[in-house]
Coordinates of C-alpha atoms and ligand atoms in Angstrom, one line a residue:
Chain T
M1 CA 3.0 35.0 26.2
L2 CA 2.5 33.5 29.4
C3 CA 5.3 31.7 29.8
S4 CA 7.2 34.3 29.2
A5 CA 5.9 36.0 32.2
V6 CA 6.9 32.8 34.8
V7 CA 10.5 32.4 33.1
M8 CA 10.7 36.4 34.4
L9 CA 9.7 36.0 37.2
L10 CA 11.4 33.1 38.0
T11 CA 15.0 34.6 36.7
A12 CA 14.4 37.4 38.8
W13 CA 13.7 35.1 42.1
S14 CA 16.8 33.2 41.2
G15 CA 18.5 35.5 40.7
T16 CA 18.5 37.2 44.9
G17 CA 21.7 35.1 45.3
L18 CA 20.0 33.3 47.7
W19 CA 19.8 30.4 45.6
A20 CA 23.1 30.8 44.1
M21 CA 23.2 26.9 42.3
E22 CA 23.4 27.1 38.3
T23 CA 21.8 24.5 36.6
A24 CA 25.3 23.5 35.1
D25 CA 25.9 23.1 38.8
C26 CA 23.1 21.2 39.5
L27 CA 24.3 19.0 36.7
G28 CA 27.2 18.6 37.6
C29 CA 25.7 15.7 39.9
H30 CA 22.4 15.1 38.6
N31 CA 24.4 13.9 35.0
Y32 CA 26.3 11.1 36.7
A33 CA 23.6 8.6 38.0
D34 CA 26.3 6.4 40.2
E35 CA 26.1 10.2 41.8
V36 CA 22.9 10.5 42.6
G37 CA 21.1 6.7 42.2
E38 CA 19.6 6.4 39.0
M39 CA 15.8 7.8 40.0
N40 CA 17.6 10.8 40.4
H41 CA 19.1 10.6 37.2
V42 CA 19.0 13.7 34.4
D43 CA 20.6 13.4 30.7
E44 CA 22.4 16.6 30.2
V45 CA 23.3 16.1 26.4
K46 CA 19.3 15.2 26.9
F47 CA 18.5 17.8 28.7
M48 CA 20.1 20.4 26.7
A49 CA 18.6 19.8 23.8
T50 CA 15.2 20.6 25.5
A51 CA 13.3 23.9 25.1
H52 CA 13.3 23.7 29.4
A53 CA 17.2 24.2 28.9
A54 CA 17.1 27.5 28.2
M55 CA 15.3 28.4 31.6
G56 CA 17.7 26.1 33.1
C57 CA 16.7 23.8 36.5
E58 CA 15.5 26.5 38.6
S59 CA 12.9 27.1 36.8
C60 CA 11.2 24.6 37.8
H61 CA 12.6 23.4 40.9
A62 CA 13.7 24.9 44.3
V63 CA 16.6 23.7 45.7
T64 CA 18.8 24.8 49.5
E65 CA 22.3 26.2 49.4
E66 CA 22.9 22.8 52.0
H67 CA 21.4 20.1 48.8
P68 CA 21.7 17.5 49.0
F69 CA 22.1 17.5 53.4
D70 CA 19.7 19.1 53.8
A71 CA 17.4 16.0 54.1
E72 CA 14.7 17.5 52.3
T73 CA 12.8 16.8 49.6
A74 CA 14.1 20.2 46.4
A75 CA 10.7 21.6 45.8
V76 CA 8.8 21.7 41.9
V77 CA 8.1 25.5 42.4
S78 CA 6.3 25.5 38.9
S79 CA 4.4 22.4 36.9
C80 CA 3.0 22.9 33.5
E81 CA 0.2 24.5 33.5
D82 CA 1.4 27.8 34.9
C83 CA 3.3 27.5 31.4
H84 CA 1.5 26.0 29.3
V85 CA -1.7 27.6 29.6
S86 CA -3.6 26.6 27.1
I87 CA -2.0 22.4 26.8
H88 CA -3.2 22.6 30.4
E89 CA -7.5 23.8 29.5
T90 CA -7.7 21.1 26.6
Y91 CA -6.0 18.7 28.0
S92 CA -8.0 18.7 31.6
S93 CA -11.3 19.4 29.5
S94 CA -10.9 16.5 27.9
V95 CA -11.7 12.6 27.8
H96 CA -8.5 11.4 29.2
G97 CA -7.7 13.4 31.1
D98 CA -9.0 12.4 34.0
S99 CA -6.7 8.8 33.2
A100 CA -2.2 10.3 32.8
R101 CA -0.7 13.6 34.1
C102 CA 1.6 15.7 31.8
V103 CA 4.2 13.4 33.5
D104 CA 3.2 10.3 32.9
C105 CA 3.9 10.7 29.0
H106 CA 6.3 13.8 29.2
N107 CA 9.6 13.5 30.8
P108 CA 9.5 17.4 31.4
H109 CA 13.5 17.0 31.2
Q110 CA 13.4 15.4 27.8
A111 CA 10.9 17.4 26.3
Y112 CA 10.8 18.0 22.5
A113 CA 8.6 18.9 19.7
P114 CA 6.5 16.2 18.1
V115 CA 9.0 17.6 14.9
S116 CA 12.3 16.6 16.7
L117 CA 10.6 13.5 17.8
S118 CA 10.0 9.4 15.9
G119 CA 7.2 8.5 15.2
R120 CA 7.8 5.8 18.4
Q121 CA 9.3 7.7 20.4
M122 CA 5.6 9.6 20.6
N123 CA 4.3 6.3 21.3
D124 CA 6.2 5.2 24.4
S125 CA 4.7 7.7 26.1
C126 CA 1.5 5.8 25.1
D127 CA 2.4 2.3 26.0
M128 CA 3.1 2.3 29.7
C129 CA -1.0 2.1 29.6
H130 CA -2.1 1.3 26.2
P131 CA 0.8 -1.6 25.6
M132 CA 1.3 -2.5 21.6
T133 CA 0.9 -6.5 21.8
Q134 CA -2.5 -5.4 23.3
M135 CA -3.2 -2.5 20.7
E136 CA -3.4 -4.3 17.9
E137 CA -5.6 -6.7 19.1
V138 CA -8.2 -3.4 19.9
H139 CA -7.5 -2.0 16.3
S140 CA -7.3 -5.5 14.3
R141 CA -10.8 -5.6 14.6
W142 CA -11.2 -3.0 12.2
L143 CA -8.3 -2.3 10.4
P144 CA -7.0 -4.7 7.8
E145 CA -3.9 -4.6 8.2
T146 CA -3.2 -3.3 11.8
G147 CA 0.3 -4.1 12.4
I148 CA 1.8 -2.3 9.1
H149 CA -0.6 0.9 10.6
L150 CA 0.3 1.4 13.9
D151 CA 3.7 1.1 12.6
A152 CA 3.0 4.3 10.1
V153 CA 0.6 5.8 12.0
P154 CA 1.4 7.0 15.2
C155 CA -1.1 6.8 18.5
V156 CA -2.0 10.2 18.5
T157 CA -2.0 10.7 14.8
C158 CA -6.3 9.6 15.0
H159 CA -6.3 9.7 18.5
S160 CA -5.2 13.4 18.6
S161 CA -7.4 16.3 16.0
S162 CA -4.9 17.7 14.5
D163 CA -4.6 17.6 11.0
D164 CA -2.0 19.0 10.1
F165 CA 0.9 15.8 9.2
A166 CA 3.5 14.5 7.1
I167 CA 5.9 12.2 5.3
T168 CA 8.4 11.5 7.7
L169 CA 11.2 8.2 7.0
Y170 CA 12.9 6.9 8.9
L171 CA 16.5 4.1 8.4
R172 CA 15.9 1.3 10.0
H173 CA 18.0 -1.2 9.2
R174 CA 19.5 -4.5 9.4
D175 CA 22.9 -7.1 9.6
R176 CA 22.0 -9.8 8.0
P177 CA 19.2 -10.9 5.2
Y178 CA 16.3 -12.6 6.5
T179 CA 16.2 -10.3 9.6
D180 CA 13.6 -7.6 11.0
Y181 CA 15.3 -4.1 10.1
E182 CA 15.8 -1.7 13.0
L183 CA 15.5 2.1 13.6
A184 CA 18.8 3.4 13.4
S185 CA 20.6 4.5 16.1
Y186 CA 22.6 7.7 15.8
A187 CA 25.9 5.0 17.5
A188 CA 24.7 2.7 14.4
L189 CA 24.8 5.4 11.4
Q190 CA 27.7 6.5 13.5
E191 CA 29.8 3.2 12.3
Q192 CA 28.3 2.3 8.9
T193 CA 29.8 6.3 7.7
G194 CA 31.9 6.5 9.3
T195 CA 32.0 10.2 10.5
E196 CA 29.3 12.5 12.9
N197 CA 28.1 13.9 10.7
I198 CA 25.2 10.9 9.7
A199 CA 23.3 12.7 7.3
S200 CA 26.3 12.2 4.0
I201 CA 24.5 8.1 4.1
I202 CA 21.9 9.8 2.2
D203 CA 22.6 14.0 1.4
A204 CA 25.2 13.0 -0.5
D205 CA 25.9 17.0 -1.1
A206 CA 25.3 17.9 2.3
S207 CA 22.8 21.0 0.9
G208 CA 20.2 20.3 3.7
D209 CA 17.9 18.7 1.4
I210 CA 17.3 15.4 -0.6
S211 CA 17.2 15.3 -3.4
I212 CA 15.1 12.2 -5.7
D213 CA 18.9 11.1 -7.4
E214 CA 20.2 11.2 -3.8
L215 CA 17.0 8.5 -3.1
N216 CA 17.9 7.0 -4.9
E217 CA 21.8 6.9 -4.6
F218 CA 20.8 5.8 -1.1
Y219 CA 19.6 2.7 -2.8
A220 CA 22.4 1.8 -4.8
D221 CA 24.7 1.9 -2.5
N222 CA 22.5 -0.3 -0.2
G223 CA 21.9 -2.9 -2.4
S224 CA 22.8 -5.3 -0.1
H225 CA 18.8 -4.2 2.1
R226 CA 21.1 -3.9 4.2
M227 CA 19.1 -0.6 5.3
R228 CA 15.9 1.4 4.0
L229 CA 13.7 4.1 4.6
W230 CA 10.4 3.2 6.5
A231 CA 7.5 6.1 6.0
M232 CA 5.4 7.3 9.5
M233 CA 2.4 9.3 9.1
T234 CA 3.3 11.5 11.6
P235 CA 1.6 15.5 12.7
E236 CA 3.2 18.9 12.9
T237 CA 1.6 19.4 16.0
V238 CA 0.0 17.8 18.8
E239 CA -3.6 19.4 20.1
H240 CA -3.8 18.1 23.7
N241 CA -7.4 16.3 23.5
F242 CA -7.0 13.2 23.1
T243 CA -9.6 10.1 22.2
T244 CA -12.1 8.6 19.4
F245 CA -11.8 11.1 16.1
D246 CA -15.6 9.7 14.3
N247 CA -13.4 10.9 10.6
R248 CA -10.3 8.1 12.2
W249 CA -12.8 5.5 11.6
D250 CA -13.6 6.7 7.5
C251 CA -9.5 5.2 6.0
T252 CA -10.4 8.2 3.3
Y253 CA -9.6 10.5 6.0
C254 CA -6.6 9.2 4.8
H255 CA -6.2 6.7 1.8
A256 CA -8.5 9.6 -1.0
A257 CA -6.7 12.4 0.4
G258 CA -5.2 13.0 -3.8
P259 CA -1.8 12.9 -4.6
E260 CA -1.2 16.9 -3.5
N261 CA -1.6 15.9 0.1
M262 CA 2.0 14.0 0.6
Q263 CA 3.4 16.1 -0.8
E264 CA 5.6 17.6 2.2
S265 CA 7.7 14.6 3.2
Y266 CA 10.9 13.7 5.2
V267 CA 13.8 12.3 6.1
A268 CA 14.1 12.1 9.8
L269 CA 17.5 11.5 11.4
P270 CA 18.4 10.5 14.9
Q271 CA 21.4 12.7 16.6
E272 CA 23.2 12.3 19.1
D273 CA 20.3 13.8 21.9
G274 CA 18.4 11.1 20.8
T275 CA 16.3 14.1 18.9
Y276 CA 15.5 13.5 15.5
R277 CA 16.4 15.7 12.4
R278 CA 14.4 16.6 9.8
L279 CA 15.7 16.8 6.1
P280 CA 13.5 17.9 3.5
L281 CA 12.7 15.5 0.9
E282 CA 12.5 16.6 -3.0
K283 CA 9.2 17.0 -3.7
G284 CA 6.9 14.2 -5.9
A285 CA 9.5 12.0 -4.0
T286 CA 7.0 9.9 -2.8
L287 CA 4.4 10.0 -5.3
N288 CA 7.3 8.4 -8.1
A289 CA 6.3 4.7 -9.4
L290 CA 10.0 3.8 -9.9
F291 CA 12.5 5.4 -7.7
G292 CA 11.5 7.6 -4.8
T293 CA 10.4 5.8 -1.7
P294 CA 10.1 1.7 -2.5
D295 CA 8.7 0.8 0.8
F296 CA 6.3 4.1 1.2
Y297 CA 2.6 3.5 -0.8
M298 CA -0.5 4.5 0.6
V299 CA -3.2 3.5 -1.4
G300 CA -5.1 4.9 -3.1
A301 CA -3.1 8.5 -1.9
T302 CA 0.0 8.3 -3.4
R303 CA -1.0 6.5 -7.3
S304 CA 2.1 7.6 -9.7
R305 CA 0.5 9.3 -13.0
T306 CA 2.5 7.5 -15.3
L307 CA 1.0 4.4 -13.9
D308 CA -1.8 5.8 -14.7
I309 CA -2.3 7.1 -18.3
I310 CA -0.5 4.0 -19.5
G311 CA -3.1 1.5 -17.7
F312 CA -5.6 3.6 -19.1
L313 CA -4.3 3.4 -22.3
I314 CA -4.1 -0.7 -22.3
I315 CA -7.8 -0.2 -21.1
L316 CA -8.7 1.5 -24.5
G317 CA -6.3 -0.9 -26.2
G318 CA -8.6 -3.5 -25.0
F319 CA -12.2 -2.0 -26.7
A320 CA -9.8 -1.6 -30.4
M321 CA -11.0 -5.0 -31.1
P322 CA -14.4 -4.0 -29.9
I323 CA -15.2 -1.5 -32.2
G324 CA -12.5 -1.3 -35.0
H325 CA -13.5 -4.5 -35.8
G326 CA -17.3 -4.1 -34.8
T327 CA -17.9 -1.5 -37.0
L328 CA -16.1 -3.5 -40.6
R329 CA -18.7 -6.2 -39.3
F330 CA -22.0 -4.1 -38.6
L331 CA -20.8 -2.3 -42.4
T332 CA -20.6 -5.5 -44.5
R333 CA -23.4 -7.4 -42.3
K334 CA -24.6 -8.2 -45.6
N335 CA -22.0 -10.7 -47.2
R336 CA -22.9 -12.6 -44.0
R337 CA -26.4 -13.3 -44.7
K338 CA -27.0 -16.9 -45.9
D339 CA -29.8 -17.8 -47.5
H340 CA -30.3 -21.5 -46.5
Chain M
M3 CA -32.8 -26.6 -42.6
A4 CA -29.8 -27.3 -41.4
M5 CA -28.9 -30.8 -39.8
Q6 CA -27.6 -29.5 -35.8
E7 CA -24.7 -31.8 -34.2
R8 CA -24.7 -31.1 -30.5
V9 CA -21.3 -31.6 -28.7
Y10 CA -21.1 -31.9 -25.5
L11 CA -18.2 -28.9 -25.7
T12 CA -16.8 -27.8 -21.9
P13 CA -17.9 -29.8 -18.8
T14 CA -19.2 -28.3 -15.6
P15 CA -16.3 -27.5 -13.5
V16 CA -14.9 -25.3 -16.8
R17 CA -18.6 -23.5 -16.6
I18 CA -18.4 -23.4 -12.5
W19 CA -14.6 -21.8 -12.8
H20 CA -15.3 -19.5 -15.4
W21 CA -18.6 -17.8 -13.9
L22 CA -16.9 -17.8 -10.5
N23 CA -13.7 -16.1 -12.5
A24 CA -15.8 -13.5 -14.7
L25 CA -18.3 -12.9 -11.7
G26 CA -14.5 -12.1 -9.6
F27 CA -13.8 -10.2 -12.3
V28 CA -16.3 -8.2 -12.6
T29 CA -16.0 -7.1 -8.4
L30 CA -12.7 -6.9 -8.4
I31 CA -12.2 -4.0 -11.0
A32 CA -15.5 -2.4 -9.3
S33 CA -13.9 -2.1 -5.8
G34 CA -10.1 -2.4 -7.6
V35 CA -11.6 0.7 -9.1
Q36 CA -12.3 2.2 -5.4
I37 CA -9.7 1.3 -3.4
R38 CA -7.1 3.3 -6.4
F39 CA -8.9 7.2 -7.1
P40 CA -11.1 6.9 -3.4
D41 CA -11.3 11.0 -4.3
Y42 CA -12.9 10.1 -7.8
I43 CA -15.0 7.0 -6.6
N44 CA -17.3 5.3 -4.5
I45 CA -19.6 2.0 -5.7
F46 CA -19.2 0.3 -2.2
G47 CA -20.0 3.7 0.1
T48 CA -17.1 2.8 2.2
Y49 CA -13.1 2.0 1.4
R50 CA -13.2 0.1 3.8
A51 CA -15.9 -1.9 2.3
A52 CA -14.8 -1.7 -0.9
V53 CA -11.5 -3.1 1.1
S54 CA -13.3 -6.2 2.4
L55 CA -14.4 -6.8 -1.0
H56 CA -11.8 -6.4 -3.4
H57 CA -9.9 -9.1 -0.9
T58 CA -12.5 -11.8 -0.8
A59 CA -13.2 -11.9 -4.3
G60 CA -9.4 -12.3 -4.8
I61 CA -9.1 -14.7 -3.3
V62 CA -12.2 -16.4 -4.6
V63 CA -10.1 -15.5 -8.3
A64 CA -7.3 -17.5 -6.6
V65 CA -8.7 -20.5 -5.7
S66 CA -11.5 -20.8 -8.4
F67 CA -8.6 -20.5 -10.1
L68 CA -6.7 -23.6 -9.3
L69 CA -10.1 -25.0 -9.9
W70 CA -9.4 -24.6 -13.1
L71 CA -5.7 -25.5 -13.1
F72 CA -6.4 -28.9 -11.2
Y73 CA -9.1 -29.7 -13.5
Y74 CA -7.6 -29.2 -16.1
A75 CA -3.8 -30.2 -15.6
V76 CA -5.4 -33.3 -13.7
I77 CA -8.3 -34.4 -14.1
A78 CA -9.2 -34.6 -17.5
K79 CA -5.4 -34.1 -18.8
M80 CA -6.2 -31.9 -21.2
L81 CA -4.6 -27.9 -20.5
I82 CA -1.7 -28.3 -23.0
K83 CA -3.7 -29.7 -25.9
L84 CA -6.0 -27.6 -25.1
Y85 CA -4.4 -24.5 -24.5
V86 CA -0.7 -24.2 -25.8
P87 CA -0.7 -23.6 -29.5
T88 CA 1.2 -26.2 -31.3
A89 CA 4.0 -25.5 -34.5
E90 CA 1.5 -26.2 -36.8
D91 CA -0.5 -22.8 -35.1
L92 CA 2.0 -20.8 -34.6
K93 CA 3.2 -21.5 -38.3
Q94 CA -0.1 -21.5 -39.8
G95 CA -3.1 -22.0 -37.7
A96 CA -3.1 -17.9 -36.6
V97 CA -2.0 -16.9 -40.0
K98 CA -5.0 -18.3 -41.0
Q99 CA -6.7 -18.2 -38.4
A100 CA -6.4 -13.3 -38.1
L101 CA -6.8 -14.0 -41.9
Y102 CA -9.8 -15.9 -42.1
Y103 CA -11.1 -12.7 -39.1
F104 CA -9.7 -9.8 -40.7
F105 CA -10.6 -10.5 -44.2
Y106 CA -12.6 -13.8 -45.4
F107 CA -15.4 -13.1 -42.5
F108 CA -16.1 -9.6 -44.2
T109 CA -16.0 -10.4 -47.7
G110 CA -18.5 -14.0 -46.6
T111 CA -16.1 -15.9 -49.0
R112 CA -14.4 -18.4 -46.5
E113 CA -15.5 -20.9 -43.6
N114 CA -14.0 -20.1 -40.0
P115 CA -11.1 -22.3 -40.4
H116 CA -11.4 -24.0 -37.2
H117 CA -13.9 -26.2 -36.0
E118 CA -14.8 -26.7 -32.2
S119 CA -14.0 -31.0 -30.3
P120 CA -13.5 -31.5 -26.8
T121 CA -10.3 -32.7 -27.5
N122 CA -9.4 -28.5 -30.1
K123 CA -12.0 -26.1 -28.9
F124 CA -9.4 -23.6 -29.6
N125 CA -8.3 -21.6 -32.9
P126 CA -4.8 -20.6 -32.7
M127 CA -5.6 -17.0 -31.9
Q128 CA -8.1 -18.2 -29.3
K129 CA -5.1 -19.9 -27.9
G130 CA -2.6 -17.4 -27.9
A131 CA -4.6 -15.1 -25.5
Y132 CA -6.0 -17.4 -23.0
V133 CA -2.1 -19.8 -22.1
V134 CA -1.2 -15.3 -21.8
I135 CA -4.4 -14.7 -20.1
M136 CA -4.1 -17.7 -18.1
M137 CA -1.5 -18.9 -17.6
V138 CA 1.1 -15.3 -17.3
L139 CA -1.9 -12.5 -17.1
V140 CA -3.5 -14.3 -13.8
P141 CA -1.2 -16.3 -11.6
L142 CA 1.1 -12.7 -11.6
V143 CA -2.6 -10.9 -10.4
I144 CA -3.2 -13.4 -8.1
I145 CA 0.3 -13.4 -6.6
T146 CA 1.3 -10.1 -6.1
G147 CA -2.5 -9.8 -4.4
L148 CA -1.2 -12.2 -1.6
I149 CA 1.7 -10.6 -1.3
L150 CA 0.2 -7.4 -0.9
L151 CA -2.5 -9.5 1.4
N152 CA 0.2 -10.6 3.5
M153 CA 3.4 -7.3 4.0
Q154 CA 4.3 -8.2 6.9
P155 CA 5.0 -12.5 6.8
L156 CA 6.6 -11.3 3.3
H157 CA 8.0 -8.6 4.2
N158 CA 11.7 -10.2 2.9
L159 CA 10.1 -11.8 -0.7
L160 CA 8.5 -7.6 -0.3
V161 CA 12.2 -6.2 -0.4
A162 CA 13.6 -9.3 -1.8
V163 CA 11.0 -8.1 -5.1
G164 CA 11.9 -3.9 -5.2
G165 CA 9.5 -2.7 -1.9
V166 CA 6.0 -2.8 -1.9
R167 CA 5.9 0.6 -4.5
V168 CA 6.5 -2.4 -7.3
V169 CA 4.5 -4.7 -6.4
A170 CA 1.8 -2.9 -5.7
G171 CA 2.4 -0.7 -9.5
V172 CA 2.5 -4.7 -10.7
H173 CA -1.0 -5.6 -9.4
F174 CA -2.4 -2.2 -11.3
L175 CA -0.6 -3.1 -14.4
L176 CA -1.8 -6.8 -14.9
A177 CA -5.5 -5.5 -13.4
C178 CA -5.3 -3.6 -16.2
A179 CA -4.4 -5.5 -19.3
L180 CA -7.1 -8.3 -18.0
T181 CA -9.1 -5.5 -17.9
A182 CA -8.6 -5.0 -21.2
F183 CA -8.6 -8.4 -21.8
I184 CA -13.0 -8.3 -20.8
P185 CA -14.2 -6.7 -24.5
T186 CA -11.8 -8.5 -26.1
H187 CA -13.2 -12.0 -25.7
F188 CA -16.7 -11.2 -25.0
Y189 CA -16.7 -9.5 -28.1
L190 CA -14.4 -12.3 -29.6
A191 CA -17.4 -14.7 -28.6
T192 CA -19.6 -13.1 -30.4
L193 CA -18.5 -14.2 -33.6
G194 CA -19.3 -17.6 -33.2
H195 CA -22.3 -19.2 -36.8
T196 CA -24.6 -17.0 -34.7
P197 CA -23.8 -13.8 -31.9
F198 CA -24.9 -16.2 -29.0
A199 CA -23.3 -20.2 -30.4
H200 CA -20.6 -19.5 -28.0
F201 CA -22.0 -17.9 -24.4
K202 CA -24.5 -20.8 -24.7
P203 CA -21.9 -24.2 -24.2
M204 CA -20.6 -21.9 -22.1
W205 CA -23.2 -22.2 -19.6
T206 CA -25.1 -26.5 -20.9
G207 CA -22.2 -27.5 -21.8
W208 CA -23.7 -28.0 -25.5
E209 CA -21.9 -26.8 -28.6
E210 CA -24.5 -27.2 -32.1
H211 CA -22.5 -27.5 -34.8
E212 CA -24.0 -26.8 -38.5
D213 CA -23.8 -29.5 -40.7
H214 CA -21.9 -28.5 -43.5
Ligands
HEM21 C1 -17.0 -11.0 -17.8 C2 -17.1 -11.4 -18.8 C3 -17.0 -12.4 -19.5 C4 -17.9 -13.6 -19.9 C5 -19.6 -12.3 -21.3 C6 -17.1 -14.2 -21.2 C7 -17.5 -15.2 -21.5 C8 -17.1 -16.3 -22.6 C9 -17.7 -17.0 -23.6 C10 -18.2 -16.7 -23.9 C11 -16.9 -17.8 -23.5 C12 -16.4 -19.2 -24.6 C13 -15.2 -18.4 -25.9 C14 -14.8 -19.5 -26.1 O1 -14.6 -20.2 -25.3 O2 -13.8 -18.6 -26.8 C15 -15.4 -17.8 -22.5 C16 -14.7 -18.6 -22.3 C17 -14.0 -18.9 -22.2 N1 -13.3 -17.0 -20.8 FE1 -14.9 -15.9 -20.7 N2 -16.1 -14.0 -20.7 C18 -16.1 -13.5 -19.1 C19 -14.4 -13.1 -17.8 C20 -13.6 -13.9 -18.0 C21 -12.1 -14.1 -17.9 C22 -12.3 -12.7 -16.9 C23 -11.1 -14.8 -18.3 C24 -10.6 -14.4 -17.8 C25 -9.2 -14.1 -16.8 C26 -12.4 -16.1 -18.9 C27 -11.5 -16.7 -19.1 C28 -11.5 -17.5 -20.0 C29 -11.4 -18.7 -21.0 C30 -10.3 -19.5 -20.1 C31 -12.3 -19.5 -21.5 C32 -12.0 -20.9 -22.5 C33 -12.8 -22.2 -20.8 C34 -12.6 -23.0 -21.9 O3 -13.8 -23.1 -22.5 O4 -11.3 -23.7 -21.4 N3 -13.4 -15.0 -19.4 N4 -16.0 -16.5 -21.8

């Protein structure tokens, strides 16, 4: 991989002794906003959770030994495209390429894979230039239930060509009845569970995955409607060719996938560092008519086969009278012939 | 030749309601099938078209249902009288009627015990069926449909009744029951003294009685 070569180069470079300061030193100042100013604050916990942490500050920044008293601006020594070559190629040749830079959508100190982020976080990068209220208006011209769609489908699910999706369920809570549910934060969940291990709220047996029984228990425990799961259809990877794709016009791209397609699902839990950790959900949970995911129903795609069979039998029952009575009626037609 | 006696059986608002309703239901069933089984069935070209059509037909059916209710309950004041079976109906009438439909009808030895008149147009079996359809199933399918049409404004209600999955499931099963009603209903309507005797008053309002 090209970027590992760059990392090696930079590590060798910084190993010459010219720059003795290391990531831990940088963070000794930059983790504190009151020391470096809000603008220059780099949250240590969030940074250490990124893949960039392994490379250290020095792989992207060069500072002098006198920093910050050198009256010089610390240089950015490598840019995103040096390492993320193919993404850069895709992005710069896309229609969106001239509209935003990498750093408009990404904070390099808080850069995570899509699978470690909530759908809401993925939308945050678009919101700055495409505000949500305006997007609701634009999409409601053709998208039924626009509010629910934009709440359940991240922008990049429709506006990137990636086509590998999962159903990811997030915990939402509310304190009082008849208010809106909000995405539950790590702190809120910690308070509710009273432990560091917030997964215990849904993964009762601590097995690392979630069964339909555990889901049932979760809903039974939260029967006062305090907490529920909200589903989003999230991309596993994000191709950087952001535009409008014709097949996303077609509702059946999502709504006809057939019951097999919606099987891969997770419950994503917020972590202390602001990312999300996914726990796999038992197969079939999103299709279960009675148990499982009461707030997630994707019409046309997550129907329950059991209900289909019951419905079919009911309709069949409607033909019992015409067929049964009708046959006897035909056989006994002579009895009703009137000769007056 | 028998004498013909004509009775004005079905007033205009009821006829308008009925055929608007019948058309609405057929549309709802066709578009509903596509909405639930898009991977197998495509009747209206696009999914979006099926959804808009379903929404429109649903509103038409809901409005025409109110027309029906308003007419019978408020203007004609006959809703209870016509549709709700009396104790007598339940004790004897229904048995007599069933006996006729499932026995004497075949042997041809007895006449239909029920005779239509504007104030008593349904036999006890019809009453039973129509009251369940018109006062239980149709209102419920309309209510679940309206919830599904307004999920965001009604999200508290949605949560209170168990979530969108439950509402969608109930809506589907009710729709199946109403779909099952149509062939039965159609068939029973052909059991008049001629196969089309009951269809005519639904169209012209007038029923032609044979004089006995
Ligand atoms: C789709 C084809 C349909 C046909 C061909 C049809 C035909 C008929 C006929 C011939 C009658 C007169 C017989 C009688 O009085 O029992 C009738 C009456 C009636 N039908 Fe239908 N029908 C259809 C759909 C429906 C549907 C979908 C509903 C309700 C969900 C419905 C509800 C009723 C009711 C309540 C009456 C009695 C109306 C009154 O006189 O007050 N029908 N229908």
